[in-house]
Amino acid sequence: MRLFRSPYSSERLYFNNLYCVSGTGVVWLPEEAVFAGLDAVQPCANRAEIGCNWAAEEAGTGYCRACAMTDVIPDTFHADNRALWAEAEASKRWVLATLARWGWFTDTDPGPRPIFHLLAEATRAGEQRVVMGHLSGVVTINVTEADPAERVERREELGERLRTMTGHFRHEIAHFLFERLLARPGFIEAFRATFGDERTDYAAALARHYAEGPPPGWQTAHVTRYASAHPHEDWAESAAHLLHLTDIADSAAAAGVHIEGLPADYDAYAEPDVERLITLASRLGIALNHVNRSMGLSDLYPFVLSDRVRAKLGFVHAWLSKAV
């Protein structure tokens, strides 16, 4: 993610800012990828509701591009669900803005956009089970995991090394993008050669994964344990990690982090050489892991990328780095 400037001065702004330091309101323009003044642009109807800082653009709704993709929101009358919804939408805006750097879901992208169902487990009617996933263009996200304590508990239960709301959106949107890519000539044949045959029984594969765990030696071919469950999950996990790594490199360069081979003006989303991108991001991950440990925090990117995993990341980059 880049860093930005106030429309009123040279003051630095971050992607989630609603105001300048001076207190002047600002609004994010997703198509132009810049901030405008609140006095010059109509803000999203959810600005007061959940702190959305994007500009309204959907005719007749008053919602921004990101909020308009959400068809179902959690039960906002129950406990902390409104705050969890706000956190989830903030993660969604971040992921959509970075995907837009490759042209996805922009004005020039003629394809369909995902529909989001953001649900909470706690409701006025009692507890409900929420299963994250993608089906026929609908992405379901459990906003309960916007609570850091809940997320850490589930990460430990599942034996995962990384579990974030941003990661959930990247993973589930990757499933949606897989459906979009099916229309491209040559994609499915190349996919099967890289990830395997996605037509194998999905439910049976997941049941086996949860009952038996990953196969021996899974680390040589898969970026995570879950990626070994089925080709669909291998794709989604690989895509999410490619997006993680691209954003790590882009954000570090924008913040002025120095590391060998990383130019100060580096645009990770314009990088055509995926091997260079992965190498730079991996170096940054190792360095920032060390920084996090100095504060007693978990590693930023606790993964080792085998040659086969890097090949899969390269495949994802080749198909996702251009929306059209």
Coordinates of N, CA and C in Angstrom, one line a residue, residues 1-2 15 28 30-31 33 54 65 69 91-109 112-114 116 139 166-178 180-181 184 235-236 238-244 246-247 250 267-270 316-317 319-324:
M1 N 0.8 -1.2 0.0 CA 0.0 0.0 0.0 C 0.9 1.2 0.0
R2 N 0.5 2.2 -0.8 CA 1.3 3.4 -0.9 C 0.9 4.3 0.3
F15 N -3.8 5.2 4.4 CA -5.0 4.7 3.6 C -6.3 4.8 4.4
W28 N -11.4 9.1 0.3 CA -10.6 8.3 -0.7 C -11.4 8.1 -2.0
P30 N -11.4 5.8 -5.0 CA -10.8 4.5 -5.3 C -10.3 4.4 -6.8
E31 N -11.0 5.1 -7.7 CA -10.6 5.0 -9.1 C -9.3 5.8 -9.4
A33 N -7.2 6.7 -6.8 CA -6.3 6.3 -5.8 C -5.6 7.5 -5.1
W54 N -14.3 6.1 2.0 CA -14.4 6.2 0.6 C -15.5 7.1 0.1
R65 N -17.9 2.1 -3.6 CA -17.7 0.9 -4.4 C -17.6 -0.3 -3.5
M69 N -20.7 -3.6 -2.4 CA -20.6 -5.0 -2.6 C -21.1 -5.8 -1.5
S91 N -10.8 -4.0 6.4 CA -9.9 -5.0 5.8 C -10.3 -5.2 4.3
K92 N -11.6 -5.2 4.1 CA -12.1 -5.4 2.7 C -11.7 -4.3 1.8
R93 N -11.8 -3.0 2.3 CA -11.4 -1.9 1.5 C -9.9 -2.0 1.1
W94 N -9.1 -2.4 2.1 CA -7.6 -2.5 1.9 C -7.4 -3.5 0.7
V95 N -8.0 -4.7 0.8 CA -7.8 -5.7 -0.2 C -8.3 -5.3 -1.5
L96 N -9.4 -4.7 -1.6 CA -10.0 -4.2 -2.9 C -9.1 -3.1 -3.5
A97 N -8.6 -2.2 -2.7 CA -7.7 -1.2 -3.2 C -6.4 -1.7 -3.7
T98 N -5.9 -2.7 -3.1 CA -4.6 -3.3 -3.6 C -4.9 -4.1 -4.9
L99 N -6.0 -4.8 -4.9 CA -6.3 -5.6 -6.2 C -6.6 -4.6 -7.3
A100 N -7.1 -3.4 -7.0 CA -7.3 -2.4 -8.1 C -6.0 -2.0 -8.7
R101 N -4.9 -2.1 -8.0 CA -3.6 -1.8 -8.7 C -3.3 -2.7 -9.9
W102 N -4.0 -3.8 -9.9 CA -3.9 -4.7 -11.1 C -5.1 -4.6 -11.9
G103 N -6.0 -3.7 -11.6 CA -7.2 -3.5 -12.5 C -8.4 -4.2 -12.1
W104 N -8.4 -5.0 -11.0 CA -9.6 -5.8 -10.6 C -10.7 -4.9 -10.0
F105 N -11.9 -5.1 -10.4 CA -13.1 -4.4 -9.9 C -13.0 -2.9 -10.1
T106 N -12.3 -2.4 -11.1 CA -12.2 -1.0 -11.4 C -13.2 -0.7 -12.5
D107 N -13.2 0.6 -12.9 CA -14.1 1.0 -14.0 C -13.8 0.3 -15.3
T108 N -12.5 -0.1 -15.5 CA -12.1 -0.7 -16.7 C -12.2 -2.2 -16.7
D109 N -12.6 -2.8 -15.6 CA -12.8 -4.2 -15.4 C -14.3 -4.5 -15.8
P112 N -17.9 -9.3 -13.5 CA -18.7 -9.2 -12.3 C -17.8 -8.9 -11.0
R113 N -18.4 -8.4 -10.0 CA -17.8 -8.1 -8.7 C -18.3 -9.1 -7.7
P114 N -17.6 -9.4 -6.7 CA -18.1 -10.3 -5.6 C -19.2 -9.6 -4.8
F116 N -20.7 -9.7 -0.9 CA -20.2 -10.1 0.4 C -21.4 -10.2 1.4
V139 N -19.3 -14.1 -1.3 CA -18.2 -14.4 -0.3 C -18.8 -14.1 1.1
T166 N -7.6 -9.5 6.9 CA -7.1 -9.2 5.6 C -6.8 -10.5 4.8
G167 N -6.2 -11.5 5.6 CA -6.0 -12.8 4.9 C -7.3 -13.5 4.5
H168 N -8.3 -13.4 5.4 CA -9.6 -14.1 5.0 C -10.1 -13.5 3.8
F169 N -10.1 -12.2 3.6 CA -10.7 -11.6 2.4 C -9.8 -11.9 1.2
R170 N -8.5 -11.9 1.3 CA -7.7 -12.3 0.2 C -7.9 -13.7 -0.2
H171 N -8.1 -14.6 0.7 CA -8.3 -16.1 0.4 C -9.7 -16.2 -0.3
E172 N -10.7 -15.7 0.3 CA -12.1 -15.9 -0.3 C -12.3 -15.2 -1.6
I173 N -11.7 -14.0 -1.7 CA -11.8 -13.3 -3.0 C -11.0 -14.1 -4.1
A174 N -9.9 -14.8 -3.7 CA -9.2 -15.6 -4.6 C -10.1 -16.7 -5.2
H175 N -10.9 -17.3 -4.4 CA -11.9 -18.3 -4.9 C -12.8 -17.6 -6.0
F176 N -13.3 -16.4 -5.7 CA -14.1 -15.7 -6.7 C -13.3 -15.4 -8.0
L177 N -12.1 -15.0 -7.8 CA -11.2 -14.7 -9.0 C -11.0 -16.0 -9.8
F178 N -10.9 -17.1 -9.2 CA -10.7 -18.4 -9.9 C -11.9 -18.5 -10.9
R180 N -13.7 -16.2 -12.2 CA -13.5 -15.2 -13.3 C -12.5 -15.7 -14.3
L181 N -11.4 -16.3 -13.8 CA -10.4 -16.7 -14.7 C -10.7 -18.0 -15.6
R184 N -10.9 -17.5 -19.2 CA -9.8 -17.2 -20.1 C -9.2 -18.4 -20.7
W235 N -4.9 -23.1 -4.5 CA -5.0 -21.9 -5.3 C -5.3 -20.7 -4.4
A236 N -6.3 -20.8 -3.5 CA -6.7 -19.7 -2.7 C -5.6 -19.3 -1.7
S238 N -2.4 -19.9 -2.1 CA -1.2 -19.4 -2.8 C -1.5 -18.0 -3.3
A239 N -2.8 -17.7 -3.7 CA -3.1 -16.4 -4.2 C -3.1 -15.4 -3.0
A240 N -3.6 -15.8 -1.9 CA -3.5 -14.9 -0.7 C -2.1 -14.6 -0.3
H241 N -1.2 -15.6 -0.4 CA 0.2 -15.3 -0.1 C 0.9 -14.5 -1.1
L242 N 0.5 -14.6 -2.4 CA 1.1 -13.8 -3.4 C 0.7 -12.3 -3.1
L243 N -0.6 -12.1 -2.7 CA -1.1 -10.8 -2.3 C -0.4 -10.3 -1.1
H244 N -0.2 -11.1 -0.1 CA 0.6 -10.7 1.1 C 2.0 -10.2 0.7
T246 N 3.3 -9.3 -2.2 CA 3.3 -8.0 -3.0 C 3.0 -6.8 -2.1
D247 N 2.1 -6.9 -1.2 CA 1.8 -5.8 -0.4 C 2.9 -5.5 0.6
D250 N 5.5 -3.6 -1.4 CA 5.0 -2.3 -1.8 C 4.9 -1.3 -0.6
D267 N 7.5 0.0 -7.1 CA 6.1 -0.3 -7.3 C 5.9 -1.8 -7.4
A268 N 5.6 -2.5 -6.4 CA 5.5 -4.0 -6.4 C 4.4 -4.4 -7.4
Y269 N 3.4 -3.6 -7.5 CA 2.3 -4.0 -8.4 C 2.6 -3.9 -9.9
A270 N 3.7 -3.2 -10.2 CA 4.1 -3.0 -11.6 C 5.3 -3.9 -11.9
V316 N 0.1 -17.8 -10.0 CA -0.9 -16.8 -9.6 C -0.6 -15.4 -10.1
H317 N 0.6 -15.0 -10.0 CA 1.0 -13.7 -10.4 C 0.7 -13.5 -11.9
W319 N -1.5 -14.8 -13.8 CA -2.9 -14.7 -14.1 C -3.6 -13.6 -13.4
L320 N -3.1 -13.1 -12.2 CA -3.8 -12.1 -11.5 C -3.3 -10.7 -11.7
S321 N -2.0 -10.6 -12.2 CA -1.4 -9.2 -12.2 C -2.0 -8.3 -13.3
K322 N -2.9 -8.8 -14.1 CA -3.7 -8.0 -15.1 C -5.1 -8.5 -15.1
A323 N -6.0 -7.6 -14.7 CA -7.4 -8.0 -14.7 C -8.0 -8.3 -16.0
V324 N -7.6 -7.5 -17.0 CA -8.2 -7.7 -18.4 C -7.1 -7.7 -19.4

